Coordinates of C-alpha atoms and ligand atoms in Angstrom, one line a residue:
D1163 CA -7.3 26.1 -32.5
S1164 CA -5.0 25.6 -35.6
D1165 CA -1.8 25.6 -33.2
R1166 CA -3.5 22.5 -31.4
T1167 CA -4.2 20.7 -34.5
A1168 CA -0.6 21.4 -35.6
S1169 CA 1.2 20.3 -32.5
V1170 CA -1.1 17.3 -32.1
S1171 CA -0.5 16.1 -36.0
G1172 CA 3.2 17.1 -35.4
S1173 CA 3.9 15.0 -32.3
T1174 CA 3.4 11.3 -31.8
D1175 CA 3.0 11.8 -28.1
S1176 CA 0.2 14.3 -28.3
D1177 CA -1.7 11.6 -30.0
K1178 CA -3.3 10.6 -26.7
T1179 CA -4.8 14.1 -26.4
P1180 CA -7.3 13.7 -29.3
V1181 CA -7.8 10.1 -28.5
R1182 CA -8.7 10.8 -24.8
V1183 CA -11.2 13.6 -26.1
D1184 CA -12.8 11.1 -28.5
S1185 CA -13.1 8.5 -26.0
Q1186 CA -14.6 10.8 -23.3
E1187 CA -17.3 11.9 -25.8
S1188 CA -18.3 8.4 -26.7
Q1189 CA -18.4 7.4 -23.3
V1190 CA -21.0 10.3 -22.6
S1191 CA -23.0 9.3 -25.5
D1192 CA -22.8 5.5 -25.0
T1193 CA -24.4 6.3 -21.5
E1194 CA -27.2 8.1 -23.2
T1195 CA -27.5 5.3 -25.6
I1196 CA -27.5 2.7 -23.2
T1197 CA -30.2 4.3 -21.0
D1198 CA -32.5 5.1 -24.2
G1199 CA -31.6 1.9 -25.7
H1200 CA -33.4 0.0 -23.1
R1201 CA -36.4 1.9 -24.0
W1202 CA -36.9 3.6 -20.7
P1203 CA -39.7 6.0 -21.4
R1204 CA -38.1 9.3 -22.4
Q1205 CA -39.4 11.2 -19.3
N1206 CA -38.1 8.8 -16.9
S1207 CA -34.5 9.9 -17.7
M1208 CA -35.7 13.5 -18.1
S1209 CA -37.3 13.6 -14.8
M1210 CA -34.1 12.7 -13.2
R1211 CA -31.9 14.8 -15.0
E1212 CA -33.9 17.9 -15.8
W1213 CA -36.2 18.5 -12.5
D1214 CA -33.7 18.7 -9.8
I1215 CA -35.5 20.1 -7.1
P1216 CA -37.4 17.8 -5.1
Y1217 CA -40.8 19.0 -4.3
E1218 CA -40.4 18.1 -0.5
E1219 CA -37.2 20.0 -0.2
L1220 CA -39.1 23.4 -1.2
K1221 CA -40.6 25.1 1.8
M1222 CA -43.8 26.8 0.4
G1223 CA -44.6 30.2 1.9
E1224 CA -47.5 32.9 1.3
V1225 CA -48.9 33.6 -1.9
I1226 CA -47.2 36.5 -3.9
G1227 CA -49.7 36.8 -6.5
T1228 CA -51.5 35.1 -9.3
G1229 CA -50.8 35.6 -13.0
R1230 CA -51.5 33.9 -16.3
F1231 CA -50.0 30.7 -15.6
G1232 CA -50.7 29.9 -12.0
T1233 CA -49.9 31.2 -8.7
V1234 CA -46.1 32.6 -7.4
Y1235 CA -45.5 31.8 -4.0
R1236 CA -42.6 32.8 -1.7
G1237 CA -40.6 29.9 -0.8
Y1238 CA -37.3 28.8 0.8
W1239 CA -34.8 26.6 -0.8
H1240 CA -31.3 27.5 0.4
G1241 CA -32.6 31.0 0.8
D1242 CA -35.5 33.0 -0.2
V1243 CA -37.0 31.9 -3.4
A1244 CA -39.8 32.4 -5.7
V1245 CA -41.9 29.3 -6.7
K1246 CA -44.2 29.6 -9.6
V1247 CA -46.5 26.7 -9.5
L1248 CA -48.3 26.2 -12.9
N1249 CA -51.6 24.9 -13.1
M1250 CA -51.6 22.1 -15.6
S1251 CA -54.5 20.5 -17.3
Y1252 CA -54.7 16.8 -16.5
L1253 CA -55.0 16.4 -20.1
S1254 CA -52.0 17.8 -20.9
D1255 CA -50.4 15.3 -23.6
E1256 CA -46.8 13.7 -23.0
K1257 CA -45.5 15.5 -26.0
T1258 CA -46.4 19.0 -25.0
L1259 CA -44.9 18.3 -21.6
E1260 CA -41.7 17.0 -22.9
Q1261 CA -41.4 20.1 -25.2
F1262 CA -42.0 22.3 -22.4
K1263 CA -39.2 20.3 -20.1
N1264 CA -36.9 20.7 -23.1
E1265 CA -37.5 24.5 -23.3
V1266 CA -37.1 24.9 -19.4
S1267 CA -33.8 23.1 -19.4
T1268 CA -32.5 25.9 -21.7
F1269 CA -33.5 28.3 -18.8
R1270 CA -30.9 27.0 -16.5
K1271 CA -28.0 28.0 -18.9
T1272 CA -29.2 31.7 -18.5
R1273 CA -26.4 33.8 -16.7
H1274 CA -27.0 37.6 -17.1
E1275 CA -27.3 40.4 -14.6
N1276 CA -30.5 41.7 -16.1
V1277 CA -32.1 38.1 -16.1
I1278 CA -33.8 36.5 -13.3
L1279 CA -31.7 33.6 -11.7
F1280 CA -33.3 30.4 -12.5
M1281 CA -32.9 28.1 -10.0
G1282 CA -34.5 24.7 -11.0
A1283 CA -38.0 23.3 -11.6
C1284 CA -39.9 20.5 -9.9
M1285 CA -42.6 18.3 -10.9
Q1286 CA -45.5 16.6 -9.0
P1287 CA -48.2 15.8 -11.4
P1288 CA -50.2 17.8 -12.0
K1289 CA -48.2 20.5 -10.8
L1290 CA -45.1 21.8 -12.2
A1291 CA -43.3 24.3 -10.3
I1292 CA -40.3 26.7 -11.4
V1293 CA -38.0 28.2 -8.8
T1294 CA -36.2 31.4 -9.3
S1295 CA -34.5 33.9 -7.1
L1296 CA -36.8 35.9 -5.1
S1297 CA -37.1 39.6 -6.4
K1298 CA -36.9 42.2 -3.5
G1299 CA -37.9 44.9 -5.8
M1300 CA -41.0 46.3 -7.4
T1301 CA -41.8 45.7 -11.1
L1302 CA -41.8 48.7 -13.7
Y1303 CA -45.5 48.2 -13.9
T1304 CA -45.8 48.8 -10.1
H1305 CA -43.5 51.8 -10.5
I1306 CA -45.3 53.5 -13.5
H1307 CA -48.9 52.5 -13.2
L1308 CA -49.5 52.0 -9.3
R1309 CA -47.3 54.3 -7.9
K1310 CA -47.3 56.9 -10.6
D1311 CA -43.2 57.1 -10.3
K1312 CA -41.9 59.5 -13.0
F1313 CA -38.3 58.5 -14.3
N1314 CA -36.3 61.3 -15.6
M1315 CA -35.0 60.8 -19.3
N1316 CA -31.8 59.5 -17.9
K1317 CA -33.0 56.9 -15.5
T1318 CA -35.6 56.0 -18.4
T1319 CA -32.7 55.5 -20.9
I1320 CA -30.6 53.5 -18.4
V1321 CA -33.7 51.2 -17.7
A1322 CA -34.2 50.8 -21.3
Q1323 CA -30.6 49.8 -21.8
Q1324 CA -30.6 47.2 -19.2
I1325 CA -33.6 45.7 -20.5
S1326 CA -32.2 45.6 -24.1
Q1327 CA -28.9 44.2 -22.9
G1328 CA -30.8 41.2 -20.9
M1329 CA -33.1 40.6 -23.7
G1330 CA -30.1 40.6 -26.3
Y1331 CA -28.6 38.2 -24.1
L1332 CA -31.9 35.7 -24.0
H1333 CA -31.8 36.2 -27.9
A1334 CA -28.2 35.1 -28.4
R1335 CA -29.3 32.2 -26.3
G1336 CA -31.9 31.3 -28.5
I1337 CA -34.4 32.1 -26.0
V1338 CA -37.6 34.3 -27.1
H1339 CA -39.3 35.8 -24.1
K1340 CA -43.0 35.9 -25.7
D1341 CA -44.3 37.8 -22.7
L1342 CA -42.1 40.7 -22.3
K1343 CA -44.1 43.5 -20.3
S1344 CA -43.8 45.8 -17.5
K1345 CA -45.1 43.3 -15.1
N1346 CA -42.2 41.0 -15.8
I1347 CA -39.5 43.5 -15.4
F1348 CA -38.4 43.9 -12.0
L1349 CA -36.3 47.0 -10.6
E1350 CA -34.0 46.1 -7.9
N1351 CA -31.8 49.0 -6.5
G1352 CA -31.9 50.4 -10.0
K1353 CA -31.1 47.3 -11.6
V1354 CA -33.4 45.5 -14.2
V1355 CA -34.2 42.1 -13.7
I1356 CA -36.4 40.5 -16.5
T1357 CA -38.5 37.5 -15.5
D1358 CA -40.9 34.6 -17.0
F1359 CA -39.0 34.4 -20.5
G1360 CA -40.3 31.5 -22.5
L1361 CA -43.1 30.6 -20.3
F1362 CA -45.9 31.5 -22.6
S1363 CA -45.7 28.1 -24.3
V1364 CA -46.7 26.8 -21.2
T1365 CA -50.4 28.4 -21.5
K1366 CA -51.4 25.6 -23.5
L1367 CA -50.8 23.4 -20.7
C1368 CA -52.8 25.6 -18.1
F1369 CA -56.3 26.3 -16.7
G1370 CA -57.6 29.3 -16.1
N1371 CA -56.7 30.7 -19.5
R1372 CA -59.0 29.0 -21.6
Q1373 CA -62.1 30.3 -23.1
N1374 CA -64.2 28.1 -25.5
D1375 CA -60.8 26.2 -25.8
G1376 CA -58.6 29.2 -26.6
L1377 CA -56.8 31.7 -24.8
S1378 CA -58.6 34.8 -23.0
I1379 CA -57.4 38.2 -23.6
P1380 CA -56.3 39.7 -20.3
P1381 CA -56.3 43.2 -20.1
G1382 CA -53.3 45.1 -20.8
W1383 CA -51.8 42.3 -23.0
L1384 CA -52.8 43.4 -26.4
C1385 CA -50.6 46.5 -26.8
Y1386 CA -47.4 44.2 -26.7
L1387 CA -48.5 42.0 -29.3
S1388 CA -46.9 42.8 -32.8
P1389 CA -49.2 43.2 -35.7
E1390 CA -48.3 39.6 -37.0
I1391 CA -49.5 38.3 -33.5
I1392 CA -52.6 40.4 -33.4
K1393 CA -53.4 39.3 -36.9
K1394 CA -53.7 35.6 -35.7
L1395 CA -55.8 36.6 -32.8
H1396 CA -58.1 38.1 -35.4
A1397 CA -58.6 35.0 -36.8
H1398 CA -60.3 33.8 -33.5
Q1399 CA -57.6 31.4 -33.1
L1400 CA -56.2 32.0 -29.8
H1401 CA -54.1 28.8 -29.2
A1402 CA -50.9 30.0 -27.8
E1403 CA -48.7 27.6 -29.9
E1404 CA -50.2 29.2 -33.0
L1405 CA -49.1 32.5 -32.3
P1406 CA -46.0 33.5 -34.2
F1407 CA -43.8 34.8 -31.3
S1408 CA -40.2 35.7 -32.5
K1409 CA -37.2 37.9 -31.5
A1410 CA -39.0 40.7 -33.4
S1411 CA -42.1 40.3 -31.6
D1412 CA -40.1 40.8 -28.5
V1413 CA -38.7 43.9 -30.0
Y1414 CA -42.2 45.0 -30.6
A1415 CA -43.3 44.6 -27.0
F1416 CA -40.0 46.3 -25.8
G1417 CA -41.4 49.4 -27.8
T1418 CA -44.3 49.2 -25.6
V1419 CA -42.4 49.1 -22.5
W1420 CA -40.4 52.0 -24.0
Y1421 CA -43.8 54.0 -24.4
E1422 CA -44.8 53.0 -20.8
L1423 CA -41.5 54.6 -19.5
L1424 CA -41.9 57.6 -21.4
C1425 CA -45.7 58.4 -21.0
S1426 CA -46.7 56.3 -17.8
E1427 CA -49.5 54.8 -19.7
W1428 CA -50.2 52.2 -22.0
P1429 CA -50.5 52.6 -25.8
F1430 CA -54.1 52.5 -27.0
K1431 CA -55.1 53.4 -23.5
S1432 CA -58.8 52.5 -22.5
Q1433 CA -59.8 51.4 -26.2
P1434 CA -61.5 48.1 -26.5
P1435 CA -59.9 45.2 -27.8
E1436 CA -61.4 45.0 -31.0
A1437 CA -60.3 48.4 -31.8
I1438 CA -56.8 47.9 -30.9
I1439 CA -56.9 44.6 -33.0
W1440 CA -58.3 46.2 -35.7
Q1441 CA -55.8 49.3 -35.7
V1442 CA -52.6 47.3 -34.9
G1443 CA -53.5 44.5 -37.7
K1444 CA -53.7 47.4 -40.2
G1445 CA -50.3 48.9 -39.0
M1446 CA -51.9 51.9 -37.3
K1447 CA -49.7 53.0 -34.1
Q1448 CA -50.4 54.8 -31.0
P1449 CA -50.1 58.6 -31.9
L1450 CA -47.3 60.3 -30.3
A1451 CA -48.4 63.9 -30.8
N1452 CA -48.8 64.6 -27.0
L1453 CA -45.4 62.8 -26.2
Q1454 CA -43.1 65.4 -25.2
A1455 CA -39.9 64.2 -26.3
S1456 CA -37.2 64.4 -28.8
R1457 CA -37.2 63.1 -32.1
D1458 CA -34.8 60.4 -31.6
V1459 CA -36.6 59.0 -28.4
K1460 CA -39.6 58.9 -30.8
D1461 CA -37.9 57.3 -33.5
I1462 CA -37.0 54.4 -31.1
L1463 CA -40.7 53.8 -30.6
M1464 CA -41.6 54.0 -34.3
L1465 CA -38.6 51.4 -35.2
C1466 CA -39.7 48.8 -32.5
W1467 CA -43.4 49.1 -33.4
S1468 CA -42.5 48.6 -37.2
Y1469 CA -45.0 46.9 -39.0
R1470 CA -42.8 44.7 -40.8
E1471 CA -40.6 42.2 -38.8
E1472 CA -37.5 42.8 -40.7
D1473 CA -37.8 46.6 -40.0
R1474 CA -37.4 46.2 -36.2
P1475 CA -34.0 46.8 -35.0
D1476 CA -32.4 43.7 -32.8
F1477 CA -31.6 44.3 -28.9
I1478 CA -27.8 44.7 -29.8
R1479 CA -28.6 47.7 -32.0
L1480 CA -31.0 49.1 -29.7
V1481 CA -28.5 49.1 -26.9
N1482 CA -26.3 51.3 -29.3
I1483 CA -29.2 53.5 -30.2
L1484 CA -29.9 54.1 -26.6
D1485 CA -26.2 54.6 -26.1
K1486 CA -26.3 57.5 -28.5
L1487 CA -29.3 59.3 -26.8
P1488 CA -28.0 62.7 -25.9
K1489 CA -26.8 62.4 -22.2
K1490 CA -26.8 66.5 -22.1
R1491 CA -30.6 65.9 -20.4
L1492 CA -28.6 65.0 -17.4
A1493 CA -27.6 68.3 -16.3
R1494 CA -30.4 70.2 -18.3
S1495 CA -30.2 73.9 -17.9
P1496 CA -33.4 75.8 -17.8
S1497 CA -32.8 77.3 -21.1
H1498 CA -32.7 73.8 -22.7
P1499 CA -36.1 72.1 -21.7
I1500 CA -36.8 68.6 -22.5
H1501 CA -39.3 69.4 -25.2
L1502 CA -37.1 69.4 -28.1
S1503 CA -39.4 68.6 -30.8
R1504 CA -43.1 68.6 -29.9
S1505 CA -44.1 69.0 -33.2
A1506 CA -42.0 66.4 -35.3
E1507 CA -44.4 63.5 -35.3
S1508 CA -45.5 61.0 -37.9
Ligands
LIG3074 P1 -47.8 38.6 -14.1 O1 -46.6 38.7 -14.6 O2 -48.8 38.9 -15.0 O3 -47.9 39.7 -12.7 P2 -46.9 36.5 -12.2 O4 -47.7 34.9 -12.5 O5 -45.7 36.2 -13.3 O6 -48.1 37.4 -13.3 O7 -46.7 36.7 -11.1 C1 -47.5 36.9 -10.0 C2 -47.1 37.9 -8.9 O8 -45.9 37.2 -8.4 C3 -46.5 39.3 -9.6 O9 -47.0 40.1 -8.3 C4 -45.1 39.2 -9.7 O10 -44.8 40.6 -9.3 C5 -44.7 38.2 -8.6 N1 -43.4 37.7 -8.8 C6 -43.4 36.9 -9.9 N2 -42.1 36.3 -10.0 C7 -41.5 36.9 -8.8 C8 -40.1 36.9 -8.2 N3 -39.1 36.1 -8.9 N4 -39.9 37.3 -7.1 C9 -40.9 38.2 -6.5 N5 -42.0 38.3 -7.0 C10 -42.5 37.6 -8.3
LIG3075 MG1 -44.7 37.5 -14.3

């Protein structure tokens, strides 16, 4: 950079370079100013730029499943895709919609092995559809809770590392997932693919999640929510926009996924919502006495589940911590069982 500046200021010929760059920049912003200067409604210019998959180009197939935000269809658009159709409320205001569009426009800049390929979105009021690559694998949820697949410690660590890498990437891009859970993590031939990042903010636009004008609490959701979020639920305000999601709350959710991987069940299993809300809000954690794993493996849980946001590691640190887990376990001899420290528990 400094080299460039030196050569530019040192030579009259190269004056053209900065001039050309400048004019290019001003051209771009002129175009935008002109467009907006004519007082076109904002969403008009947006709809052309940000919603580039025309609905009629999408071939819709069968329903794959229904979740919090709407229905996921198998689709075809230059190959197999997954189409998530969000059921929007007719009452959604323009501002909220615009916010969401802005948020979605950041998804298209995501390029990472462990993050689902975001292909685009399209909109046909009141329907908003998000198009991603179709995952051929199964979710971690299916592996762990439905098929009861058991991952050995080595595989568990690799999966957790890939999740951390994908999440670290999203965070570096300024994207908070807000709904990290085993149902949103696919395993494709051993490769982790994270889906549904950032979509939680759309819940306020959706039908089907509302109960007395607030969010309902789907089963299995609470255990991913950090204390600072749980405490907001407690105040019987269940509006998504008021929940303090953050990078640190994503790390808390990762802790729960790490627990699922290790224990094949959810923390606070079969406890009523009020009991979970009360305990987590007070800083209590799922006891690990029955978890047969080494101290360092349990430490990761305790770090991610830290009560204070600032005590939770970021994903870059988690990648490092996971990397340092002893790999000896790979070729474990019978004389070195996995239960290294059954008693060490807090
Ligand atoms: P949830 O994440 O709570 O399961 P979703 O609405 O995200 O709810 O998903 C509904 C169904 O569609 C789930 O079975 C999910 O595994 C599946 N699904 C979501 N996204 C994809 C995708 N990109 N490829 C394949 N299946 C998907
Ligand atoms: Mg999902």
